[in-house]
Coordinates of C-alpha atoms and ligand atoms in Angstrom, one line a residue:
M1 CA 0.0 0.0 0.0
S2 CA 1.3 3.4 -0.9
E3 CA 2.0 6.0 1.7
T4 CA 0.0 9.2 1.9
I5 CA 2.0 12.3 2.9
L6 CA 0.4 15.7 3.6
V7 CA 2.6 18.5 2.3
T8 CA 1.6 22.0 3.6
G9 CA 2.9 24.8 1.4
G10 CA 3.5 22.3 -1.4
A11 CA 2.8 24.8 -4.2
G12 CA 5.8 26.8 -2.9
Y13 CA 9.4 26.7 -3.9
I14 CA 10.8 24.0 -1.7
G15 CA 7.5 22.2 -1.1
S16 CA 6.9 21.7 -4.9
H17 CA 10.4 20.1 -5.4
T18 CA 9.8 17.9 -2.4
A19 CA 6.4 16.9 -3.7
V20 CA 8.1 15.8 -7.0
A21 CA 10.7 13.7 -5.1
L22 CA 7.9 12.0 -3.1
A23 CA 5.7 11.3 -6.1
E24 CA 8.7 9.8 -7.8
R25 CA 8.8 7.3 -4.9
D26 CA 5.2 6.5 -5.6
V27 CA 4.0 8.3 -2.5
Q28 CA 0.4 9.8 -2.7
V29 CA 1.0 13.5 -2.0
V30 CA -1.8 15.7 -0.6
I31 CA -0.9 19.4 -0.9
V32 CA -2.6 22.1 1.1
D33 CA -1.7 25.7 0.2
N34 CA -3.6 29.0 0.1
L35 CA -1.4 30.1 -2.9
A36 CA -0.5 33.3 -0.9
N37 CA 3.0 33.1 -2.4
S38 CA 2.7 30.5 -5.1
S39 CA 0.8 29.5 -8.3
A40 CA -1.6 26.7 -9.1
K41 CA 0.7 26.2 -12.2
A42 CA 3.3 24.7 -9.8
I43 CA 0.8 21.9 -9.0
E44 CA 0.5 21.2 -12.8
A45 CA 4.3 21.1 -13.0
I46 CA 4.5 18.7 -10.1
D47 CA 2.0 16.4 -11.7
R48 CA 4.0 16.3 -15.0
L49 CA 7.4 15.9 -13.3
G50 CA 6.5 13.5 -10.6
G51 CA 4.7 11.0 -12.8
R52 CA 1.6 10.7 -10.7
R53 CA -1.1 13.2 -9.8
V54 CA -1.0 15.0 -6.4
I55 CA -4.2 15.9 -4.6
F56 CA -4.5 19.6 -4.1
H57 CA -6.7 21.5 -1.6
E58 CA -6.5 25.3 -1.8
I59 CA -7.1 26.2 1.9
D60 CA -5.6 28.4 4.5
L61 CA -4.0 26.6 7.4
L62 CA -5.6 29.2 9.7
D63 CA -8.9 27.6 8.8
A64 CA -8.9 24.7 11.3
D65 CA -12.2 23.2 10.1
A66 CA -11.0 23.1 6.5
L67 CA -7.8 21.5 7.6
G68 CA -9.7 18.9 9.7
D69 CA -11.7 18.0 6.6
V70 CA -8.5 17.2 4.7
F71 CA -7.4 14.8 7.5
Q72 CA -10.9 13.2 7.4
A73 CA -10.7 12.8 3.6
H74 CA -7.3 11.2 3.3
P75 CA -5.5 8.4 5.1
I76 CA -2.5 10.6 6.0
D77 CA 0.6 8.8 7.4
A78 CA 2.9 11.8 7.9
V79 CA 3.2 15.6 7.4
I80 CA 5.9 17.8 5.9
H81 CA 5.1 21.4 7.0
F82 CA 6.5 24.0 4.7
A83 CA 3.6 26.5 4.7
G84 CA 4.3 29.9 6.2
L85 CA 5.5 33.4 5.6
K86 CA 9.3 33.7 5.1
A87 CA 10.4 37.2 4.2
V88 CA 12.8 38.6 6.9
G89 CA 12.2 42.3 6.0
E90 CA 8.5 42.0 5.8
S91 CA 8.4 40.3 9.2
V92 CA 10.0 43.4 10.7
E93 CA 7.3 45.5 9.1
K94 CA 4.4 43.2 9.9
P95 CA 5.4 41.1 12.9
L96 CA 1.8 40.3 14.0
D97 CA 1.0 38.8 10.5
Y98 CA 4.1 36.6 10.9
Y99 CA 3.3 35.5 14.4
R100 CA -0.3 34.9 13.6
T101 CA 0.3 33.0 10.3
N102 CA 3.3 30.9 11.3
L103 CA 2.4 30.1 14.9
L104 CA -1.4 29.6 14.6
S105 CA -1.2 27.6 11.4
T106 CA 1.3 25.3 13.0
M107 CA -0.9 25.0 16.1
N108 CA -3.9 24.1 13.9
L109 CA -1.8 21.5 12.2
L110 CA -0.5 19.9 15.4
D111 CA -4.0 19.8 16.8
Q112 CA -5.4 18.2 13.7
M113 CA -2.6 15.7 13.6
A114 CA -3.1 14.6 17.2
A115 CA -6.9 14.5 16.7
N116 CA -6.4 12.2 13.7
D117 CA -3.7 10.0 15.2
V118 CA -1.0 11.3 12.9
W119 CA 2.3 11.8 14.8
D120 CA 5.0 12.0 12.2
L121 CA 6.2 15.5 11.2
V122 CA 9.0 17.1 9.3
F123 CA 9.2 20.8 9.8
S124 CA 10.9 23.6 7.8
S125 CA 13.0 25.4 10.2
S126 CA 15.9 27.7 9.2
A127 CA 19.5 28.5 9.8
T128 CA 18.1 31.9 10.8
V129 CA 17.4 30.4 14.3
Y130 CA 21.2 30.7 15.0
G131 CA 21.2 34.5 14.4
D132 CA 24.8 35.8 14.3
P133 CA 26.7 32.6 14.8
K134 CA 29.5 32.4 17.3
I135 CA 30.9 29.1 16.0
L136 CA 31.6 28.3 12.3
P137 CA 30.7 25.9 10.8
I138 CA 27.5 25.9 12.9
P139 CA 26.6 22.6 14.7
E140 CA 23.0 22.0 15.9
T141 CA 24.2 22.5 19.5
A142 CA 25.1 26.1 18.8
P143 CA 23.2 28.7 20.8
L144 CA 19.9 29.9 19.2
G145 CA 19.2 33.6 18.9
P146 CA 17.2 34.7 15.9
T147 CA 17.3 38.5 15.3
N148 CA 14.0 39.1 13.5
P149 CA 10.3 38.2 13.9
Y150 CA 10.4 35.6 11.1
G151 CA 13.3 33.8 12.8
R152 CA 11.6 34.0 16.2
T153 CA 8.5 32.3 14.7
K154 CA 10.9 29.4 13.6
H155 CA 12.5 29.3 17.1
M156 CA 9.1 29.3 18.8
I157 CA 7.7 26.6 16.6
E158 CA 10.8 24.5 17.3
D159 CA 10.1 24.9 21.0
I160 CA 6.5 24.0 20.6
C161 CA 7.5 20.8 18.8
R162 CA 10.1 19.9 21.4
D163 CA 7.6 20.4 24.2
A164 CA 4.8 18.4 22.4
A165 CA 7.2 15.6 21.8
A166 CA 8.5 15.6 25.4
A167 CA 4.9 15.4 26.7
D168 CA 3.7 12.6 24.4
R169 CA 6.1 10.0 23.1
R170 CA 3.9 9.2 20.1
W171 CA 5.3 12.3 18.3
R172 CA 8.2 11.7 15.9
I173 CA 9.4 15.1 14.7
S174 CA 12.4 16.3 12.7
L175 CA 13.2 20.0 12.6
L176 CA 15.2 20.7 9.4
R177 CA 17.3 23.9 9.6
Y178 CA 17.9 24.8 6.0
F179 CA 20.8 27.0 5.0
N180 CA 20.4 28.9 1.6
P181 CA 18.2 26.9 -0.8
V182 CA 18.8 27.8 -4.5
G183 CA 18.6 26.0 -7.9
A184 CA 15.6 24.5 -9.7
H185 CA 14.3 21.3 -11.1
P186 CA 16.7 20.3 -14.0
S187 CA 13.7 20.1 -16.4
G188 CA 13.5 23.9 -16.2
E189 CA 9.8 23.6 -15.5
L190 CA 9.8 24.2 -11.8
G191 CA 11.7 26.8 -9.8
E192 CA 11.6 29.7 -7.5
D193 CA 9.1 32.4 -8.5
P194 CA 9.3 35.3 -6.0
R195 CA 6.7 37.9 -6.0
G196 CA 7.9 41.5 -6.6
I197 CA 11.5 42.4 -6.1
P198 CA 13.5 39.4 -4.9
N199 CA 15.0 39.6 -1.4
N200 CA 17.5 36.9 -2.0
L201 CA 20.7 36.9 -3.9
V202 CA 20.3 34.2 -6.5
P203 CA 16.7 35.1 -7.7
F204 CA 17.9 38.7 -8.0
V205 CA 21.0 37.9 -10.0
M206 CA 19.0 35.6 -12.3
Q207 CA 16.6 38.5 -13.0
V208 CA 19.5 40.7 -13.8
A209 CA 20.9 38.0 -16.2
V210 CA 17.5 37.6 -17.9
G211 CA 17.2 41.4 -18.3
R212 CA 14.4 42.1 -15.9
R213 CA 16.6 44.1 -13.6
E214 CA 19.4 46.5 -14.4
R215 CA 22.1 45.7 -11.8
L216 CA 22.8 43.9 -8.6
S217 CA 23.3 45.8 -5.4
V218 CA 26.1 44.0 -3.4
F219 CA 25.3 44.6 0.2
G220 CA 28.8 45.5 1.4
D221 CA 32.4 44.4 0.5
D222 CA 33.9 45.2 3.8
W223 CA 32.8 42.0 5.7
E224 CA 35.4 39.9 7.5
T225 CA 35.5 37.4 4.7
D226 CA 38.1 36.5 2.0
D227 CA 36.7 38.9 -0.6
G228 CA 34.8 41.2 1.7
T229 CA 31.3 40.0 0.6
G230 CA 28.9 37.9 2.5
V231 CA 29.5 34.1 2.6
R232 CA 26.7 31.6 2.7
D233 CA 26.1 27.9 2.4
Y234 CA 24.0 27.4 -0.7
I235 CA 22.2 24.1 -1.1
H236 CA 20.5 22.8 -4.3
V237 CA 16.7 22.5 -3.8
L238 CA 16.8 18.9 -5.0
D239 CA 19.3 18.0 -2.3
L240 CA 17.0 19.7 0.2
A241 CA 14.1 17.7 -1.2
S242 CA 16.0 14.4 -0.8
G243 CA 16.8 15.6 2.7
H244 CA 13.1 15.6 3.5
V245 CA 12.6 12.1 2.1
S246 CA 15.6 10.9 4.2
A247 CA 14.2 12.6 7.3
L248 CA 10.7 11.1 6.8
D249 CA 12.3 7.6 6.4
R250 CA 14.3 8.0 9.6
L251 CA 11.9 9.6 12.1
E252 CA 12.4 8.5 15.6
P253 CA 10.3 9.0 18.8
G254 CA 10.9 12.5 20.1
C255 CA 12.1 15.6 18.4
D256 CA 15.4 16.2 16.8
E257 CA 17.1 19.0 14.8
F258 CA 19.2 18.7 11.7
N259 CA 21.2 21.3 9.7
L260 CA 20.7 20.8 5.9
G261 CA 23.6 22.5 4.2
T262 CA 26.8 21.5 2.3
G263 CA 29.4 22.9 4.7
T264 CA 31.0 24.9 1.9
G265 CA 31.1 28.7 2.0
V266 CA 30.4 30.8 -1.2
S267 CA 30.7 34.6 -1.4
V268 CA 28.5 37.1 -3.3
F269 CA 31.3 37.7 -5.8
D270 CA 31.7 33.9 -6.3
I271 CA 28.0 33.7 -7.1
V272 CA 28.3 36.6 -9.6
K273 CA 31.3 35.0 -11.3
T274 CA 29.6 31.6 -11.6
V275 CA 26.4 33.1 -12.9
E276 CA 28.4 34.9 -15.6
N277 CA 30.1 31.6 -16.5
V278 CA 26.9 29.6 -16.7
T279 CA 24.8 32.3 -18.5
G280 CA 27.4 33.9 -20.7
V281 CA 25.9 37.2 -19.5
S282 CA 27.9 39.9 -17.8
I283 CA 26.3 40.9 -14.4
P284 CA 26.5 44.7 -13.7
Y285 CA 26.7 45.4 -10.0
E286 CA 27.4 48.1 -7.5
V287 CA 28.6 47.8 -4.0
V288 CA 26.2 49.5 -1.6
D289 CA 25.8 49.7 2.2
R290 CA 25.4 46.6 4.3
R291 CA 21.8 45.3 4.6
P292 CA 20.5 45.8 8.2
G293 CA 20.5 42.5 10.0
D294 CA 22.9 40.7 7.7
I295 CA 25.8 38.6 8.9
A296 CA 29.3 38.0 7.4
T297 CA 29.2 34.2 7.2
S298 CA 26.6 31.5 7.6
L299 CA 28.0 27.9 7.2
A300 CA 26.5 24.6 8.2
D301 CA 28.1 21.7 10.0
P302 CA 26.0 19.1 8.2
S303 CA 27.7 16.1 9.8
K304 CA 24.7 15.1 12.0
A305 CA 22.4 14.9 9.0
N306 CA 25.1 13.1 7.0
E307 CA 25.3 10.4 9.7
K308 CA 21.8 10.1 11.2
L309 CA 19.8 10.8 8.0
E310 CA 22.3 9.1 5.8
W311 CA 22.0 12.1 3.5
R312 CA 24.5 14.4 1.8
A313 CA 24.1 17.5 -0.3
D314 CA 26.5 17.0 -3.2
R315 CA 25.3 19.1 -6.1
S316 CA 27.8 21.9 -6.9
V317 CA 27.2 25.6 -7.0
D318 CA 27.7 25.3 -10.8
T319 CA 24.8 22.9 -11.0
M320 CA 22.7 25.0 -8.7
L321 CA 23.1 28.1 -10.9
T322 CA 22.9 26.2 -14.2
D323 CA 19.5 24.7 -13.1
S324 CA 18.3 28.1 -11.8
W325 CA 19.2 29.7 -15.2
R326 CA 17.4 27.0 -17.1
W327 CA 14.2 27.7 -15.2
Q328 CA 14.7 31.5 -15.3
S329 CA 15.5 31.6 -19.0
N330 CA 12.6 29.3 -19.9
H331 CA 10.2 31.3 -17.7
P332 CA 11.5 34.9 -17.5
N333 CA 8.4 36.0 -15.5
G334 CA 8.1 32.8 -13.5
F335 CA 4.8 30.9 -13.6
N336 CA 3.0 34.1 -14.7
D337 CA 4.5 34.0 -18.1
E338 CA 4.6 30.9 -20.2
Q339 CA 6.3 32.8 -23.0
H340 CA 9.8 31.4 -23.7
L341 CA 12.8 33.5 -24.5
T342 CA 13.5 31.5 -27.6
A343 CA 9.9 32.2 -28.8
E344 CA 10.4 35.9 -28.1
A345 CA 13.7 35.8 -30.1
E346 CA 12.1 34.0 -33.0
G347 CA 9.1 36.3 -33.0
Ligands
NAD1 P1 7.3 29.6 -0.4 O1 6.7 30.9 0.0 O2 7.7 29.4 -1.8 O3 6.4 28.4 0.1 C1 5.5 28.5 1.2 C2 4.1 28.2 0.8 O4 3.2 28.3 1.9 C3 3.6 29.1 -0.3 O5 3.1 28.3 -1.4 C4 2.4 29.8 0.3 O6 1.4 30.1 -0.6 C5 2.0 28.8 1.4 N1 1.3 29.4 2.6 C6 1.7 30.5 3.3 N2 0.9 30.8 4.3 C7 -0.1 29.8 4.2 C8 -1.3 29.5 5.0 N3 -1.6 30.3 6.0 N4 -2.0 28.5 4.6 C9 -1.7 27.7 3.6 N5 -0.6 27.9 2.8 C10 0.2 29.0 3.1 O7 8.6 29.4 0.5 P2 9.8 28.3 0.4 O8 11.0 29.0 0.1 O9 9.3 27.1 -0.3 O10 9.9 27.9 2.0 C11 9.2 26.8 2.5 C12 9.5 26.8 4.0 O11 10.9 26.7 4.2 C13 9.0 28.0 4.8 O12 8.5 27.6 6.0 C14 10.2 28.8 5.0 O13 10.2 29.6 6.1 C15 11.3 27.7 5.1 N6 12.7 28.2 4.8 C16 12.9 28.7 3.5 C17 14.2 29.2 3.2 C18 14.4 29.8 1.9 O14 15.4 30.5 1.8 N7 13.6 29.6 0.9 C19 15.2 29.0 4.2 C20 14.9 28.4 5.4 C21 13.7 28.0 5.7
UFG2 N1 22.9 39.9 -1.1 C1 23.3 41.0 -1.9 N2 22.5 41.6 -2.7 C2 21.1 41.2 -2.8 C3 20.7 40.1 -2.0 C4 21.6 39.5 -1.1 O1 24.5 41.4 -1.8 O2 20.4 41.8 -3.6 C5 23.9 39.2 -0.2 C6 23.5 39.3 1.3 O3 24.0 40.4 1.9 C7 24.2 38.0 1.8 C8 24.0 37.0 0.6 O4 23.8 37.9 -0.6 O5 25.5 38.2 2.0 C9 22.9 36.1 0.7 O6 21.7 36.8 0.9 P1 20.2 36.1 0.8 O7 19.2 37.2 1.0 O8 20.1 35.4 -0.5 O9 20.2 35.1 2.0 P2 20.3 35.3 3.6 O10 21.4 34.3 4.0 O11 20.4 36.7 3.9 O12 18.9 34.8 4.1 C10 18.3 33.6 3.6 C11 16.8 33.7 3.8 C12 16.4 33.7 5.2 C13 17.0 32.5 5.9 C14 18.5 32.5 5.7 C15 19.1 31.2 6.4 O13 16.3 34.8 3.2 O14 15.0 33.6 5.3 O15 18.8 32.5 4.3 O16 18.4 30.1 5.9 F1 16.8 32.6 7.2

């Protein structure tokens, strides 16, 4: 009998790639998403790429009754919880929206899981829970200290999960702390589709490469790093997706945390150079002031996930950016524009 996995936020960037990875393993995927930051076209792409149809319910996780109906309608074995708001800057502007959405939707989910005797959960946490790290690379045992409301919602949800699992040993929970997810499905049919001006480096650079934006602003070249620009641990979204599958397969009673990263640091200038290589397009940039709240370096110690989840992120930065570019150049305006660059050129 095939497993049934509920994927909240499955129309979004990481959720959609994970849904494909699950469908490829013949899992029945049930997606709930309110499409607040995603498109129904992602669901069509998952169906095409995964080789079997997912079940999609367009609902808001804040609607506990609608969520309860989903649990009643399907024999759910486990949940991967991606849904939530994720923009750091917006969370500073609208903290109550972030606390309400991220915390209450998780509470509704945990309540419905317990009420329906579902105890297996994989949760999208973030390296942001570490704040400005004191130890590099960062182990899971490093002190937590998020510096913005978004990060605090992740920290609070982690605490809620740890407390729930301590009180009831039926829970089996993995908290996955992602470092910097980039890349796209190698088909070029599924990728990151940020609304408005991208906050993150790679989507922004890709939009410069495709001609949607004039130049990149590099947020400081006076950081304490080799070339002065910020260093991050970029991880291919497909490696992240397989990390979720490994975590699901290896859930144990209680609640445990895992860093999902490569352990390799890459600077802003490294990204610019690699994008120029893979796209053949020169990337104009200017160095501007540091972005408030940024840190010099974020780097995972992924050894716990390597050992306990028997998982490793091995796709290179070259592959990440080549795959991002295939998606971006096939879909210059993301899911909103099915026009292809080649078609434009021919026309
Ligand atoms: P995303 O915005 O692409 O996906 C999140 C999905 O959740 C979207 O499809 C959105 O429509 C949906 N959603 C939001 N609020 C909802 C609600 N109330 N009810 C139902 N659906 C709702 O984001 P992503 O990059 O795929 O991130 C997935 C998860 O991973 C998030 O929890 C995010 O905080 C976390 N994370 C992301 C990153 C990153 O850099 N992308 C890093 C660390 C952690
Ligand atoms: N950067 C620029 N110009 C830009 C955007 C970013 O120079 O236009 C720089 C940043 O200063 C940083 C690096 O590129 O040095 C990466 O920045 P991102 O915004 O892509 O990523 P962050 O590490 O700042 O943050 C991301 C997510 C957070 C998450 C964190 C850790 O946005 O939500 O990774 O997972 F918490």
